Coordinates of C-alpha atoms in Angstrom, one line a residue:
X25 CA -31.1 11.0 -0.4
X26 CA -28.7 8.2 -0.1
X27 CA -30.4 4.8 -1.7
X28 CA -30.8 1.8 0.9
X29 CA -28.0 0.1 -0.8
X30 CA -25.6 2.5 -1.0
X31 CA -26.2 2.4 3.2
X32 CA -25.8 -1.2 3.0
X33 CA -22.8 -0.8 1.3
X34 CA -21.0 1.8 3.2
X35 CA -22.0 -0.1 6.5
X36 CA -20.5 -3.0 5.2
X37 CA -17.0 -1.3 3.9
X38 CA -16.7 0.9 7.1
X39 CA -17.3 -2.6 9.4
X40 CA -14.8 -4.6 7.3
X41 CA -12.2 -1.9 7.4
X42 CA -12.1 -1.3 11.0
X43 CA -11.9 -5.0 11.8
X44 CA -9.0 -5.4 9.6
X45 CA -7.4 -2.7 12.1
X46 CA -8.8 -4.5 14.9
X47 CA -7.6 -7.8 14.1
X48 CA -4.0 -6.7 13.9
X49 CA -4.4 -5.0 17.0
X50 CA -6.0 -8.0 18.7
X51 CA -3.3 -10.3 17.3
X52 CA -0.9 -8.1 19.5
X53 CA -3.1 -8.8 22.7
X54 CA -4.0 -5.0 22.9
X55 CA -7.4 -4.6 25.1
X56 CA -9.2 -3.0 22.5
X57 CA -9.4 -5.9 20.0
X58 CA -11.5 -6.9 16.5
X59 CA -14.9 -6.3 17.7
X60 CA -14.1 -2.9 18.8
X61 CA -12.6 -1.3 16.1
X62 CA -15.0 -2.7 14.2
X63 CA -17.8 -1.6 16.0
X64 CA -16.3 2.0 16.4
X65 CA -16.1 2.4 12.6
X66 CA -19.7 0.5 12.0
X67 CA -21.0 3.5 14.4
X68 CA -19.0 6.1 13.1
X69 CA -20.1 5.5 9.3
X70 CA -23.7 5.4 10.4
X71 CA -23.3 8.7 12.6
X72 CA -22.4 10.0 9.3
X73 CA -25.2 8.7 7.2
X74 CA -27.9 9.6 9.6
X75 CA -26.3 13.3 10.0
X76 CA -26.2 13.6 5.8
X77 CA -29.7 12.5 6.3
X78 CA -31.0 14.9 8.3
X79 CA -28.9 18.0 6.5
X80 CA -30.5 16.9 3.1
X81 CA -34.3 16.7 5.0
X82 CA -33.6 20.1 6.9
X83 CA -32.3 21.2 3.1
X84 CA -36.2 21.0 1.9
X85 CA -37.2 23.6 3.9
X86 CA -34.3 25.8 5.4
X87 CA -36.0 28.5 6.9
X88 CA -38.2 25.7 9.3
X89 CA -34.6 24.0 10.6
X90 CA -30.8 24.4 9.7
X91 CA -29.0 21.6 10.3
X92 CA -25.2 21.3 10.2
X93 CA -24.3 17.7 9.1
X94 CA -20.6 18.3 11.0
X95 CA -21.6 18.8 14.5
X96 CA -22.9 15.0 15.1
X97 CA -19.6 13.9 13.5
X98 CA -17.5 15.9 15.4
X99 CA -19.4 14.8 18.7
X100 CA -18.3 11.2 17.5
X101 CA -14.7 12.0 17.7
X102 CA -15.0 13.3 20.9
X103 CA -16.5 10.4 22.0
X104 CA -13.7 8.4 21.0
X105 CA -11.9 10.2 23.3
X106 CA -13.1 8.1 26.2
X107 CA -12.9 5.2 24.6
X108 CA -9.1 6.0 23.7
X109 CA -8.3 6.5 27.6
X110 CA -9.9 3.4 28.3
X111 CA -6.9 1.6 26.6
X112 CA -4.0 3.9 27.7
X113 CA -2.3 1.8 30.6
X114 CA 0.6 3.4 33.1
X115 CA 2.8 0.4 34.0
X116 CA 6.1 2.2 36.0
X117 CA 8.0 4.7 33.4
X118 CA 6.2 3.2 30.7
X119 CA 2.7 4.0 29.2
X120 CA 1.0 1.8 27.2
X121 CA -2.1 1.8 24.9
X122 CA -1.7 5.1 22.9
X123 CA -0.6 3.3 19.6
X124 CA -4.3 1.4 20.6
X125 CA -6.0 4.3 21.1
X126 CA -4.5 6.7 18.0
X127 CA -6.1 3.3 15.8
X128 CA -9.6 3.8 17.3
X129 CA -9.2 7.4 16.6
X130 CA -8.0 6.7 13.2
X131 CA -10.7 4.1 12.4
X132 CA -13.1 6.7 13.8
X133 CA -12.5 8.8 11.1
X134 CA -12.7 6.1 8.5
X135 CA -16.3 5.3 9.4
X136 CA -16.8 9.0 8.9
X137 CA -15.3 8.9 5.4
X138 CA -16.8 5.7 4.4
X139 CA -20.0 7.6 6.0
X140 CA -19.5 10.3 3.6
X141 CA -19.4 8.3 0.3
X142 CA -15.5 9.2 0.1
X143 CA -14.3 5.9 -0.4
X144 CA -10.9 6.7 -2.0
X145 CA -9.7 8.6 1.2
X146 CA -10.9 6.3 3.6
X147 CA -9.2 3.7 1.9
X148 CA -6.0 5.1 1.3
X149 CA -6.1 5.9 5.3
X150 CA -7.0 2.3 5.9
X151 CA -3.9 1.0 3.8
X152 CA -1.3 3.7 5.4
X153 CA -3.0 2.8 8.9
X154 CA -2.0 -1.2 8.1
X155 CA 1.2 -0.5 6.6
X156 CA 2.0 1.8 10.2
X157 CA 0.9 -1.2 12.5
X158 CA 2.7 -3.8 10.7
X159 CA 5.8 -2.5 8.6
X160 CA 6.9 0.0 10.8
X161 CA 6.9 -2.0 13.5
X162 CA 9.7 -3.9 12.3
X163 CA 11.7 -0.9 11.4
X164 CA 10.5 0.8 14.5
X165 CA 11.7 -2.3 16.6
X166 CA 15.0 -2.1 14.6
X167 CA 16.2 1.4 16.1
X168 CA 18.0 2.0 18.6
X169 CA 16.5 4.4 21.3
X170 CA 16.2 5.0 24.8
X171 CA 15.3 3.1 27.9
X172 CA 14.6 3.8 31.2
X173 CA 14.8 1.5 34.4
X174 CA 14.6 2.7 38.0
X175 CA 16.8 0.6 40.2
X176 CA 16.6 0.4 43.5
X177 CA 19.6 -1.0 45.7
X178 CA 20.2 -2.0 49.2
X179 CA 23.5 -1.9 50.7
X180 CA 24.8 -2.5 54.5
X181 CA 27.7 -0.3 53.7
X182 CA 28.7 3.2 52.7
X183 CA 31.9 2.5 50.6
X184 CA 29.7 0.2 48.3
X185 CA 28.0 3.3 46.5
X186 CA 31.3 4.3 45.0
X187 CA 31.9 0.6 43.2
X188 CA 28.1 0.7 42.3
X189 CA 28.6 3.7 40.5
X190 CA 31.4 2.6 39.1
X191 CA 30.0 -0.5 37.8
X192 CA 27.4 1.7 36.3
X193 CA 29.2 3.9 34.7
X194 CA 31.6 1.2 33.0
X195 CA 28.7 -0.5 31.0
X196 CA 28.0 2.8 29.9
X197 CA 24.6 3.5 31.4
X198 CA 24.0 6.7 32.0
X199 CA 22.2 8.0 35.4
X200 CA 19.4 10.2 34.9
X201 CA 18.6 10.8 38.9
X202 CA 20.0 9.3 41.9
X203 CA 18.3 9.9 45.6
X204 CA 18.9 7.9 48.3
X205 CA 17.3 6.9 51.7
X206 CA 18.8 5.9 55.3
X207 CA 17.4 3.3 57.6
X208 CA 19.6 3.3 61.0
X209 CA 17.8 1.1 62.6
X210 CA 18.4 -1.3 60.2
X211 CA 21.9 0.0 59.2
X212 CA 20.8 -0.2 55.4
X213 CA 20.7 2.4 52.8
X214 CA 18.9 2.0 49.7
X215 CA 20.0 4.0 46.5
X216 CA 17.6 4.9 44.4
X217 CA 19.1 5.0 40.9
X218 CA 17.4 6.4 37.5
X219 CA 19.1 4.4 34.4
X220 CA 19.4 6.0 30.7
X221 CA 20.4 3.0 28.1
X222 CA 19.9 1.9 24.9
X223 CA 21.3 -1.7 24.4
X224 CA 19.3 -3.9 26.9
X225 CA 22.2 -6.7 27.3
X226 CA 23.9 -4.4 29.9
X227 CA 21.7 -4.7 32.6
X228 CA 22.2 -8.1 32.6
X229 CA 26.3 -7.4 33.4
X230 CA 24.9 -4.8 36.1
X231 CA 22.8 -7.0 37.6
X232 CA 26.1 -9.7 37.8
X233 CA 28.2 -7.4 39.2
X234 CA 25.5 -6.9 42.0
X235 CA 24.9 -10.1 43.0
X236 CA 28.7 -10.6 43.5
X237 CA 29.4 -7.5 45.3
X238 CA 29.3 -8.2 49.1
X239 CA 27.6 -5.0 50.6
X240 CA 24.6 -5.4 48.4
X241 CA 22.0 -6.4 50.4
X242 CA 19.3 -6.7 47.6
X243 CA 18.2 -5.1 44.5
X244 CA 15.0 -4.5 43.0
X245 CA 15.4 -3.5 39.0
X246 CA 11.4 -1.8 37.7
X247 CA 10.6 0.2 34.6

């Protein structure tokens, strides 16, 4: 039987530690903010409390009811699962929300563990968890990787897809996929150009040598 205060207690840990989480994650105008990571781990410890509960009544008598204090837990993560694809977010080539959604999942589990009485791993989770979101971010935003923008250009003239792929190719951007369409009505054809990159200041010399090439019509840059 876990005492009333020992509840209190684990209510109170689980609750402080998933805000913590949430806070940072709030600070960073994510859509799934302090009051829901705190809530997620506030329900996940008690989920755990009440399922040790009943496995310690069904434990009096065995043979009138068996119950196996892991299912009800493992029903909470899966419910997380929703809430995780709430907060994932498809804006062009880019996908946003899954560092959001791994934290719910991760502060899930804490509530379990602080649910549990294991306060030593649910801590240590909660300190590698904060140390993830804010120290690696830094290091994280420090290396180089790549990028991917799809650029769309209109030109009034066939001879201007050579220089635009030339233009490309000396900022050293590479092209991942290139389709085109033609509109004869209009005597326009727009390229449709996938870019590879890493440093970021090199659209800005692509976008300059657009602007002053004649036959471009007009450009659209997305990603």
């Amino acid at each position: 039987m876990i005492y009333p205060y020992e509840t209190i207690l684990r209510l109170i840990i689980g609750a402080t530690l998933g805000g913590i989480i949430g806070f940072e994650r709030q600070s960073h105008g994510r859509p799934a903010g302090f009051r829901t990571h705190l809530l997620v781990s506030l329900a996940s410890v008690l989920i755990m409390i009440v399922s040790l509960d009943f496995y310690e009544a069904s434990s009096v008598n065995p043979d009138l009811i068996r119950i196996d204090p892991g299912r009800i837990a493992a029903g909470a993560i899966t419910g997380i699962g929703f809430l995780g694809a709430g907060v994932i977010i498809k804006s062009g080539l880019t996908i946003q929300g899954l560092t959001t959604a791994a934290c719910l999942w991760v502060v899930s589990a804490i509530g379990l563990a602080v649910g549990s009485g294991l306060y030593i791993p649910a801590t240590v989770t909660f300190i590698l968890t904060f140390i993830s979101l804010w120290v690696l971010r830094n290091v994280e935003a420090k290396l180089p990787r790549l990028r991917y923008k799809n650029l769309a250009i209109i030109t009034g003239s066939a001879a201007a897809d050579q220089e635009i792929l030339a233009l490309i190719d000396l900022q050293g951007v590479e092209i991942s996929s290139m389709d085109y369409d033609v509109d004869k009505t209009k005597n326009e054809k727009t390229l449709h150009i996938m870019l590879t990159y890493k440093n970021a200041d090199v659209l800005k010399d692509i976008m300059a040598g657009l602007s002053e090439n004649p036959a471009v019509r007009r450009y659209t840059l997305r990603g």
